[in-house]
Each structure stands twice: as C-alpha cells, then as structure tokens.
Coordinates of C-alpha atoms in Angstrom, one line a residue:
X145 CA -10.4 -20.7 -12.8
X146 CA -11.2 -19.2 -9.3
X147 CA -9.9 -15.7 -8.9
X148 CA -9.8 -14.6 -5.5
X149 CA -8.2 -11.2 -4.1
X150 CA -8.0 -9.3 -1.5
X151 CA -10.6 -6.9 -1.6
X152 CA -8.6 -3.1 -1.4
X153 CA -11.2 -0.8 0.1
X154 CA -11.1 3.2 0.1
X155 CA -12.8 5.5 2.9
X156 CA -13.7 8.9 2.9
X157 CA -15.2 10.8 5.8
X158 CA -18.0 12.8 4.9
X159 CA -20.3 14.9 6.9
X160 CA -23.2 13.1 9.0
X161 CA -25.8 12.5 6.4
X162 CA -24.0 13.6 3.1
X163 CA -24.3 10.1 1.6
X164 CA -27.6 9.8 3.2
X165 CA -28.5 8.2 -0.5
X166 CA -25.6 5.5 -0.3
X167 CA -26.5 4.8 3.5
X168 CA -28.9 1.6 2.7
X169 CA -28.0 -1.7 2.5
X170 CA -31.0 -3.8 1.0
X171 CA -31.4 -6.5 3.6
X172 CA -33.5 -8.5 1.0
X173 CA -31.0 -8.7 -1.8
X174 CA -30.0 -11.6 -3.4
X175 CA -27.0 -13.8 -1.6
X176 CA -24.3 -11.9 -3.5
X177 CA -25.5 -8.9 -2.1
X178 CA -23.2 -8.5 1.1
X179 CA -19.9 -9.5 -1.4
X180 CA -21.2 -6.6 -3.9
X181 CA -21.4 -3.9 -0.9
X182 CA -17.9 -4.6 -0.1
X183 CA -17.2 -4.0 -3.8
X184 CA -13.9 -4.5 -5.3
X185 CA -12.8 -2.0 -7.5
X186 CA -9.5 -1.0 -9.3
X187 CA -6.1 -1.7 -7.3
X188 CA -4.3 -0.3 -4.5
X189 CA -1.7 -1.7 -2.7
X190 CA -2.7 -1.4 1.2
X191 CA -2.2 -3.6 3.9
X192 CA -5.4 -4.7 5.8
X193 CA -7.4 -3.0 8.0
X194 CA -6.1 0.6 6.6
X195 CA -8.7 2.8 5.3
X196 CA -8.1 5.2 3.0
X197 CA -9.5 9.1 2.6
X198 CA -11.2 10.3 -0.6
X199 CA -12.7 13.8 -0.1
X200 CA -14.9 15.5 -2.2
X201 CA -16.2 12.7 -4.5
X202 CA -18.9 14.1 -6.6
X203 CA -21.3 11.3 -6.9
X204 CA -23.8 13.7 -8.5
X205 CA -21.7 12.0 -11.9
X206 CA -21.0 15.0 -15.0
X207 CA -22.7 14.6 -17.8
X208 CA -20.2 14.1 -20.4
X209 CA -19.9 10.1 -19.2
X210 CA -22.2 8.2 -20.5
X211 CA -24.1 5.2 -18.8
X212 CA -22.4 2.1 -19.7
X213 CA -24.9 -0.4 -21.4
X214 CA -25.9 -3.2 -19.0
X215 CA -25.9 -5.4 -22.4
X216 CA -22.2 -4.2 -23.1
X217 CA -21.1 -5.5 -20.0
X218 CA -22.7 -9.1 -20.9
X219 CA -20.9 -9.3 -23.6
X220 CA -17.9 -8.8 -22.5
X221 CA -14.9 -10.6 -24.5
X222 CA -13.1 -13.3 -23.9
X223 CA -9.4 -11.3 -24.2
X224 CA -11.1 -8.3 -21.5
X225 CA -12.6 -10.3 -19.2
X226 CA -13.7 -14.0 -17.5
X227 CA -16.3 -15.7 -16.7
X228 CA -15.7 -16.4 -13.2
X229 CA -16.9 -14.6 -10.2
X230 CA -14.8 -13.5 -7.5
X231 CA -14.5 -12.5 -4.4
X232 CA -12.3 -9.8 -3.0
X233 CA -11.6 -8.8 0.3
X234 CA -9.9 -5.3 2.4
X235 CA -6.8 -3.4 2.3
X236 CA -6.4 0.2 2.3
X237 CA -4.6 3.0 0.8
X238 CA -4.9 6.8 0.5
X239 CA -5.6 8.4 -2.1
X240 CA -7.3 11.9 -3.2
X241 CA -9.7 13.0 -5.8
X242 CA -11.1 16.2 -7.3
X243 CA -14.3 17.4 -7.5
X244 CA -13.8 17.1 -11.5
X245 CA -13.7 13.4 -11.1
X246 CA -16.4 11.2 -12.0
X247 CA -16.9 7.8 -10.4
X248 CA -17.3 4.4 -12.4
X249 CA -17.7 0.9 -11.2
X250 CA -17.1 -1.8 -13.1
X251 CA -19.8 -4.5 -14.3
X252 CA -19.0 -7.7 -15.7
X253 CA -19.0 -11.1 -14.8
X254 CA -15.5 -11.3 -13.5
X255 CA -12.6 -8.8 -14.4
X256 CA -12.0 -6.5 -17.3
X257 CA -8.4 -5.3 -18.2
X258 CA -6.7 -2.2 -17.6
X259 CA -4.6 -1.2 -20.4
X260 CA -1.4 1.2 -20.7
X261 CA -3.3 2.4 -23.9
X262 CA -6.6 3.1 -25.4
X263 CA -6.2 -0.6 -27.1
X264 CA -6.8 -3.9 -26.8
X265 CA -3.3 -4.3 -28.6
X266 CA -1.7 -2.3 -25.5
X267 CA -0.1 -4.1 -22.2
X268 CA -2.5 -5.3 -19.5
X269 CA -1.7 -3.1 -16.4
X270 CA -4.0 -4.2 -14.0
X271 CA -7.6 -5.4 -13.6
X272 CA -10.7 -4.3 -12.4
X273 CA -13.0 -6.7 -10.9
X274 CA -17.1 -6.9 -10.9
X275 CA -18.0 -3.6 -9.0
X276 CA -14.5 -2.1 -8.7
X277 CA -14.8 2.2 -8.6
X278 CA -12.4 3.9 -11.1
X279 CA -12.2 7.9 -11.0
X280 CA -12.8 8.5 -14.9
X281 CA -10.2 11.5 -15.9
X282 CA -11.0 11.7 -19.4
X283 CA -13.0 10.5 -22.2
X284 CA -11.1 9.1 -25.7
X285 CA -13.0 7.2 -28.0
X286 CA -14.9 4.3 -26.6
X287 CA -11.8 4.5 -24.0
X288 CA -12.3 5.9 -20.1
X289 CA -9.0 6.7 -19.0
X290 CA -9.5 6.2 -15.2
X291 CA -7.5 5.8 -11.8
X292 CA -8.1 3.1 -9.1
X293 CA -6.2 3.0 -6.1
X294 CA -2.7 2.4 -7.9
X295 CA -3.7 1.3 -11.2
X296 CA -3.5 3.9 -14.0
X297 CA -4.4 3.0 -17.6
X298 CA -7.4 2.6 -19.9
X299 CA -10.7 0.5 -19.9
X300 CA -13.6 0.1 -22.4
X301 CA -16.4 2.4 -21.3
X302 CA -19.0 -0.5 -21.8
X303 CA -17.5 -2.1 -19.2
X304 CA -18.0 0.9 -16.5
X305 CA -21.1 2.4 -15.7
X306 CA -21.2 5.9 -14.4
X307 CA -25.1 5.3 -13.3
X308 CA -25.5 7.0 -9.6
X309 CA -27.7 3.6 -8.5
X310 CA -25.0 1.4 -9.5
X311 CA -22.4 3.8 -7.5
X312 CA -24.6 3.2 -4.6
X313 CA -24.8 -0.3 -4.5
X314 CA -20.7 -0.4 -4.9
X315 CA -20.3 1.3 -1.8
X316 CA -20.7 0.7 2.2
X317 CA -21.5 3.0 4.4
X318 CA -19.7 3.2 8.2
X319 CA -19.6 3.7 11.5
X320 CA -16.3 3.0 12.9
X321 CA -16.0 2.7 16.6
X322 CA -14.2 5.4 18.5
X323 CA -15.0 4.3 21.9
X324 CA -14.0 1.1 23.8
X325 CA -17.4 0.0 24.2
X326 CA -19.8 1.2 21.9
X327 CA -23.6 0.5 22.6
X328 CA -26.2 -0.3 20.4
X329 CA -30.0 1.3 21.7
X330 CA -33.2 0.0 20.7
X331 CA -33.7 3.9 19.8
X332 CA -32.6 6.6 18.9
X333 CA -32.0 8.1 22.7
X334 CA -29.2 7.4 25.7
X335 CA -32.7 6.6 27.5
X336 CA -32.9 3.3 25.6
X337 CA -32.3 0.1 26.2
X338 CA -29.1 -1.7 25.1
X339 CA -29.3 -3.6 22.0
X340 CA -26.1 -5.2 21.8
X341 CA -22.2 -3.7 22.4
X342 CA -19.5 -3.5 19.7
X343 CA -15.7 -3.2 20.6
X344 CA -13.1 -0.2 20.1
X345 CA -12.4 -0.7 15.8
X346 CA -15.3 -2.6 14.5
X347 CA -17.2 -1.3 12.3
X348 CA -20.7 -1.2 11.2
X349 CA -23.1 -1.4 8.3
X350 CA -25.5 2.1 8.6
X351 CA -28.4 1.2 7.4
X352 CA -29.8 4.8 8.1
X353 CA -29.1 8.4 8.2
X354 CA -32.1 10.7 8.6
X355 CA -31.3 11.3 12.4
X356 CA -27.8 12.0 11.6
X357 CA -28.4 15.6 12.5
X358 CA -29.5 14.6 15.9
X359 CA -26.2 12.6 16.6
X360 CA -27.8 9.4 15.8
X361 CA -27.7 6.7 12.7
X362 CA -29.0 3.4 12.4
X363 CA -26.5 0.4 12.2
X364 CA -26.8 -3.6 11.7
X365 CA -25.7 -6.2 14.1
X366 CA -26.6 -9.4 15.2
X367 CA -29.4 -8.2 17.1
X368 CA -31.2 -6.7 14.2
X369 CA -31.1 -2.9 13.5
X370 CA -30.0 -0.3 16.1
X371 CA -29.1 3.4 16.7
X372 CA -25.4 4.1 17.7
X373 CA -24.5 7.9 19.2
X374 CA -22.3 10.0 16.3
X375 CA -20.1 11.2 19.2
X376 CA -18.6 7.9 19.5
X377 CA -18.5 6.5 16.0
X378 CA -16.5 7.8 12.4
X379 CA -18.6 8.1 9.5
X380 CA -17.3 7.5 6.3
X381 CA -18.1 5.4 2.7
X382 CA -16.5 2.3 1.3
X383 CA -15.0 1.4 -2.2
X384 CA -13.3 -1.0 -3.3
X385 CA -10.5 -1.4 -5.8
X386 CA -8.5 -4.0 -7.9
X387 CA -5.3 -4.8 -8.5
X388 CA -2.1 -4.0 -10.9
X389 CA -0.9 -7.1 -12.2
X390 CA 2.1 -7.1 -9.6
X391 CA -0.3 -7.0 -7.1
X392 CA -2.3 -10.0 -8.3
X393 CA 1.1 -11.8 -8.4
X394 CA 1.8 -10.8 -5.2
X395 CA -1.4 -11.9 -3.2
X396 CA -1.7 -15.3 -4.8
X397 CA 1.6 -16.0 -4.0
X398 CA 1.2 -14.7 -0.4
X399 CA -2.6 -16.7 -0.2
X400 CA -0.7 -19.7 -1.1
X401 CA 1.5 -19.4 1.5
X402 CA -0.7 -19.1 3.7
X403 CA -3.0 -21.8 2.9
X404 CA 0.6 -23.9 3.8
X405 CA 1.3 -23.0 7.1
X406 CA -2.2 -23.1 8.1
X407 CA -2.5 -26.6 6.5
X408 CA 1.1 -27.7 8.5
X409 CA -0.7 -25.6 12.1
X410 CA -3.8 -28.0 11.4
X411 CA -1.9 -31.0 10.9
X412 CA 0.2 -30.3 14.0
X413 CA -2.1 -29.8 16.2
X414 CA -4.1 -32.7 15.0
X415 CA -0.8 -35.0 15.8
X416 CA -0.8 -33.5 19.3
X417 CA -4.6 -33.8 20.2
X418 CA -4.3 -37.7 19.2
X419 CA -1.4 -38.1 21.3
X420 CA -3.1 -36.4 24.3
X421 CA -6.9 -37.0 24.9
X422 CA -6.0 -33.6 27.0
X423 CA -5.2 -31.2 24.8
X424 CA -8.9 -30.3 23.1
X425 CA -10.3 -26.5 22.5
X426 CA -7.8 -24.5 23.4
X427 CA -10.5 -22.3 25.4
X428 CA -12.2 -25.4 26.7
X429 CA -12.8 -25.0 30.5
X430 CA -14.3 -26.6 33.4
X431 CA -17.5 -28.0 32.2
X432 CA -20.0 -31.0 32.8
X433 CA -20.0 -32.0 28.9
X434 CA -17.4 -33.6 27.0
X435 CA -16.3 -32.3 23.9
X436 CA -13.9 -34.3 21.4
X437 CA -10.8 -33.0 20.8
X438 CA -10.1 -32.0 17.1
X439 CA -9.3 -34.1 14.2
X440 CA -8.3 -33.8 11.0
X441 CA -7.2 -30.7 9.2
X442 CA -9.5 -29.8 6.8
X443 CA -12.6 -27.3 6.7
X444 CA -15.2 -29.9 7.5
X445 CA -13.0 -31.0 10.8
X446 CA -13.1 -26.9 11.7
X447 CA -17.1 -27.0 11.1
X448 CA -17.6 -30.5 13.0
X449 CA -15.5 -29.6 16.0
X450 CA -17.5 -26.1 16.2
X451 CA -21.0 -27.6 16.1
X452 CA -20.3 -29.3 19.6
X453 CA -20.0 -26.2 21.3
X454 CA -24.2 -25.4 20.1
X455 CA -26.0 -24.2 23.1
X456 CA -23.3 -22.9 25.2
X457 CA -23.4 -19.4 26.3
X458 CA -22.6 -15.8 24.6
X459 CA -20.3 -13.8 26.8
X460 CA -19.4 -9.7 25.4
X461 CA -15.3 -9.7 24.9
X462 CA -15.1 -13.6 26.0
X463 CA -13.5 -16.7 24.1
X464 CA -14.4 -19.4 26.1
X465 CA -16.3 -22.2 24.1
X466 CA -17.7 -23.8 27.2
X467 CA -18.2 -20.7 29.7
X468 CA -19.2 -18.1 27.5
X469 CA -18.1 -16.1 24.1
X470 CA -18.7 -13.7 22.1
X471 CA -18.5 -14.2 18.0
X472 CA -14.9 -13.6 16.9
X473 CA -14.2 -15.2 20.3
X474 CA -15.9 -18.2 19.3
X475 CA -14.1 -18.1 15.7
X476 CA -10.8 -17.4 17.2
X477 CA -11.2 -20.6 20.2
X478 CA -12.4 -23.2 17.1
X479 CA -9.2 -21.8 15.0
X480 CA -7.0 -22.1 17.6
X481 CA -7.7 -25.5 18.2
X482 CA -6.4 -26.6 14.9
X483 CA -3.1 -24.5 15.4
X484 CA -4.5 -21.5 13.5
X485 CA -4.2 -18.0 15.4
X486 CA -6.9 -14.9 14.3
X487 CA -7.9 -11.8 15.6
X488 CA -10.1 -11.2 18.4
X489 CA -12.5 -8.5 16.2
X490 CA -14.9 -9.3 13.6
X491 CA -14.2 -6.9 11.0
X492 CA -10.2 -8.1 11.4
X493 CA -11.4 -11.4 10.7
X494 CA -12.3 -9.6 7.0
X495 CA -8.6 -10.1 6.3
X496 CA -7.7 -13.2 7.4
X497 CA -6.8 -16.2 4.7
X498 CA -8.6 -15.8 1.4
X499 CA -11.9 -14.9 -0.3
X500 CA -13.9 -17.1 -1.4
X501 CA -17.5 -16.2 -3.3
X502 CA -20.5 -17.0 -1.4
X503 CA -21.6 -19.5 -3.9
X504 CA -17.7 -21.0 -3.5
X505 CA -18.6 -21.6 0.6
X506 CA -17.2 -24.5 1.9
X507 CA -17.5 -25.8 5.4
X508 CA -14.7 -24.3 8.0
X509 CA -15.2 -20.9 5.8
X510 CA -15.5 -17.7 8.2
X511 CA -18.9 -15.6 6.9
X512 CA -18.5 -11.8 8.0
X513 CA -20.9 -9.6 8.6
X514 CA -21.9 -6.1 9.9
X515 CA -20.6 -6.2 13.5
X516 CA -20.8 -10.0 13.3
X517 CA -18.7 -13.5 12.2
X518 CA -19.8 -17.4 12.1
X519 CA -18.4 -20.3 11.2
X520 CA -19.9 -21.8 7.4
X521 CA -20.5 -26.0 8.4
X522 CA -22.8 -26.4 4.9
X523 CA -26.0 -26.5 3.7
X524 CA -27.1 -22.9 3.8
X525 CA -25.9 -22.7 7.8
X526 CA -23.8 -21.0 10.2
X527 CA -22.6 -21.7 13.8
X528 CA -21.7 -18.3 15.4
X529 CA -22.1 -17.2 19.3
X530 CA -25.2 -15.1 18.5
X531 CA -26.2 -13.0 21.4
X532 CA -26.8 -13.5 25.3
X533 CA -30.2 -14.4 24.4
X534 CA -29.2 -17.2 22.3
X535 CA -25.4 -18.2 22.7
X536 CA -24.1 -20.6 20.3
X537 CA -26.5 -21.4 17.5
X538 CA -27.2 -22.2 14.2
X539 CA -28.4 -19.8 11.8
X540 CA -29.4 -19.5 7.9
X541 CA -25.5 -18.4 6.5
X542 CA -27.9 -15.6 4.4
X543 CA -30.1 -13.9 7.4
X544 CA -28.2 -10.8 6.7
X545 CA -26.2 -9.6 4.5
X546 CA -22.8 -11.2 4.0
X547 CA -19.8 -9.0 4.0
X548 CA -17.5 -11.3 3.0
X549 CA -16.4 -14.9 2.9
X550 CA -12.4 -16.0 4.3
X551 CA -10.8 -19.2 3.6
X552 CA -8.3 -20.5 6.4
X553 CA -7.5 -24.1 4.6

C-alpha cells in the first residue's frame, strides 16, 4: 500500500560553519539519496514552505542512548511497521529543543508507530517514517520516549538510532536566499565569474562550509557546484518529521482532493484545446515551429507535450516555452497547459500535489532538486530548461541528487 506524506521539515539557524559536519551531500549516493536528505521525521503540522527554528541541538548525542542495531531495524514487525517505502515531502512548524535533548532518526523500511505508552498494547499516536528525527527525552525500558514536531508518545529504541553519521545523512543543509537575485561564482570571490542566478526564497543544497568564515559556502545548482556570498543567503539545517494520526488522515484526504481537481483542470483544458487548434501552451509565443496543442489528461500527455519544447532556449525569471525559460518556468508553462496552476520557484514546487518515491516515478512527475526542477517523461530521464548554455534538454532524472518527487495527476 503506497504511503505518501507530506514531508514536515524543521530549520534551525546555526552559526556559519557549526554543522560544517552535516554540510555534505554525497553526490554519488544511491537514487534514494536526495529523498533520504529531505528526511522525514516524526509529525508536525505546518503548512508548506514554513520553516521551523530548533536552536541548540546537540548533535554531539549523550551517552546514555544507545545506537540502535541496524539488524533491529530489519526486523521490524509487522504490527510497528510496513514494508513499503515512502516518500514525504515539506511543511514547517516551530518548535524548540534543549541542549539535554538527544536526536534520533528513524530506520526502517517504512514507518514505525508512535505509541501513548511504552507498549505495543497502547494506542497508536502517530508515525515516524524511514529517517524521521525524534528528540529522545527519556529512556524506559527498551522504550525512547521522544518528541517530533507534534507527535508525543513512545517508540521502540531498535527502531531509532542515535548514531551521529546517521543524524547527518537525515538532515540538509541551507542557504536560503535573502536577496532578489542571488549569484552563483565559479569561486569563492565577487571577482568571479557568474555561475548561474537563483531567485529571492529558493533555497540551496551547501555542499561546503570551510570558507564559511570568509563569507562564502559552496552550493549545488544546475550548473554544478558554486560559491554563494553569506551576506545574502540564511544558513540553517533540515529535518524532517512525521505525522500524528490526524495528520495522516488529513493529508490523504486533502492529496485526494487534489488529485480531483487537477484530473477535472486536465480534462477541461483538454476539451478546450480540441475545440480550438488555437488554444496550445499557454506561454506559447510567436515562433517558426509548430507545437501540438495538449491532449489527454494523464502524466504521459504532461511528459509528451513537454518534450516538444527540447532545444528551445533558457531565459533567468522567464516562462516562455518557445522564447525562453527558466526551470520552474518551464514546469509552470507545461502545467498550465493542462489547466493546472504552480508556483513560479523551484523549491515551492516541493509542495505541490503529492510525493511519490523515486522508484514510484511515473511520467508527468515533477523531480526537485537543489535550486533546480524538471519534468520525469520515463526511462531514467528528465526534460527541464537547464541553463543558457543548454536550454531545454534532456537529462539523466539521477545527475544530482533528487530532493523530492511531486505527483500533479
């Protein structure tokens, strides 16, 4: 049974450089690695886009937790846990935490119960999902009693590992732009030459923090790996967190929803694109080439009508699929053309419709990145508005590290 949920993500500030050992993200990890940054971890209920503030967390974990056993978490039972992976995507929430506080994440395959009790006989409060963080309060028995986001109960401590390499992987660092235009340099100097440019809000994966004290950390984007000026950015880590069992009701009855209207937007605009050989990309401008006007209302229909627009070029802040775009331009021009509106920003486009797991992609899925977004149309590949080197291409869906995966239909 699939699982998905919105993925509820924390923030703390911290200063330049205090994370330094959470900073990088291991471009060469497996394909789940970009859904395991953007870990999901115990509940809060945030709307998205909102970060939250956690100050102080000592990841330096006390000694009175024990490592959970990496064998424990394989064997998780069938009444704690599934078998299913999911994918979870952002929200936000604030919340505090003291220095006493040790951080957990969650490993298993799926979920494990929360429970109002140190039993398995006790009522199921909430979940936490594959790489959730919980702040461990206090030990009882083979019990954690933790907190994540608004979940408060019990889980079995083989299910939660406390190791400071696991913590690391479960979290994201970064770089939130403060400034309407933020540039990307080559290095690590105002001397440099531009990279690439990132808009007012998105944020970035930072890759690396050793020049931090010179007002200067390494970020991802499409372009490869770049330096980005402190002055202008907001430092700060990423968790994730699950779900109280309201919430789960809640977001599958609000996905479902919206899987609805944007099924009856698709179908709507398919009717009127039939009826009038006019009405094609709703950003389609003057242009020497034809492009056919969208049909059907399905993922595959999304990822067919997008392919056409391959070789046309990348424009910063534009949405034209003909005269130039940039890539949650090009995602929001394809959408719209089936009746679908989305946000003009990349790291909103984290939000939008449902998660899916990378191994669950399906053409028409959106594939976010660090600074980045592209359209899945199968097989491994992606259709995004690269860069103005390259405008609209195709790419392998796993040349860096997916963020997360969103469902519109």
């Amino acid at each position: 049974m699939n699982r998905n949920r919105r993925k509820q993500i924390v923030t703390y500030t911290v200063a330049a450089g205090v994370l330094a050992g959470c900073s990088t993200m291991n471009a060469s990890a497996s394909p789940l690695a970009g859904a395991t940054a953007m870990v999901s971890t115990d509940e809060a209920t945030v709307s998205s886009g909102s970060y939250s503030t956690l100050a102080g967390v000592n990841l330096a974990l006390s000694n009175m937790v024990s490592t959970a056993s990496t064998e424990a978490s394989a064997a998780v039972t069938e009444s704690d846990t599934t078998a299913t992976a999911a994918s979870q995507e952002s929200t936000e929430t604030t919340e505090t935490t003291t220095e006493s506080e040790s951080v957990g994440i969650a490993q298993v395959t799926d979920y494990v119960n929360v429970r109002s009790e140190a039993s398995e006989e006790s009522e199921v409060v909430g979940k936490l999902y594959s790489n959730d963080a919980a702040f461990i309060e206090a030990v009882e028995g083979d019990w954690y009693k933790i907190t994540s986001g608004n979940i408060s109960g019990y889980v079995k401590s083989d299910y939660v590992s406390t190791d400071e390499s696991v913590i690391a992987s479960a979290s994201r660092r970064v770089a939130t732009v403060d400034t309407e235009t933020l540039y990307v340099r080559t290095e690590a100097s105002t001397d440099a030459s531009v990279l690439g440019m990132v808009p007012s809000g998105d944020d970035l994966t930072v890759v690396d923090e050793s020049l931090a004290d010179q007002g200067w950390v390494k970020v991802s984007v499409d372009e490869g790996e770049g330096y980005v000026s402190t002055e202008y950015v907001s430092l700060s880590t990423e968790y994730s967190y699950g779900e109280t069992t309201e919430e789960e009701e809640a977001r599958l009855a609000e996905e479902e929803a919206e899987r609805q209207a944007a099924a009856e937007a698709a179908a709507a605009a398919s009717s009127k694109s039939s009826s009038s050989s006019s009405s094609s990309s709703s950003s389609s401008s003057s242009s020497s080439s034809s492009y056919s006007a969208p049909s059907g209302s399905g993922g595959s229909a999304v990822a067919s009508y997008a392919c056409q627009f391959v070789g046309n070029p990348y424009v910063y802040g534009g949405s034209s699929l003909t005269n130039g775009t940039d890539c949650s331009g090009f995602v929001m021009s394809v959408y719209a053309a089936f009746g679908v509106s989305l946000p003009h920003s990349s790291s909103a486009l984290r939000s939008v419709g449902y998660a899916v797991s990378t191994d669950e992609m399906q053409p028409g899925d959106i594939v976010c990145y660090s600074g980045h977004v592209g359209i899945y149309i199968g097989n491994g590949t992606i259709v995004h508005a690269s860069n103005a080197s390259d405008g609209i291409k195709y790419s392998n869906v796993y040349y860096k590290s997916i963020l997360a995966v969103r469902r519109i239909f």
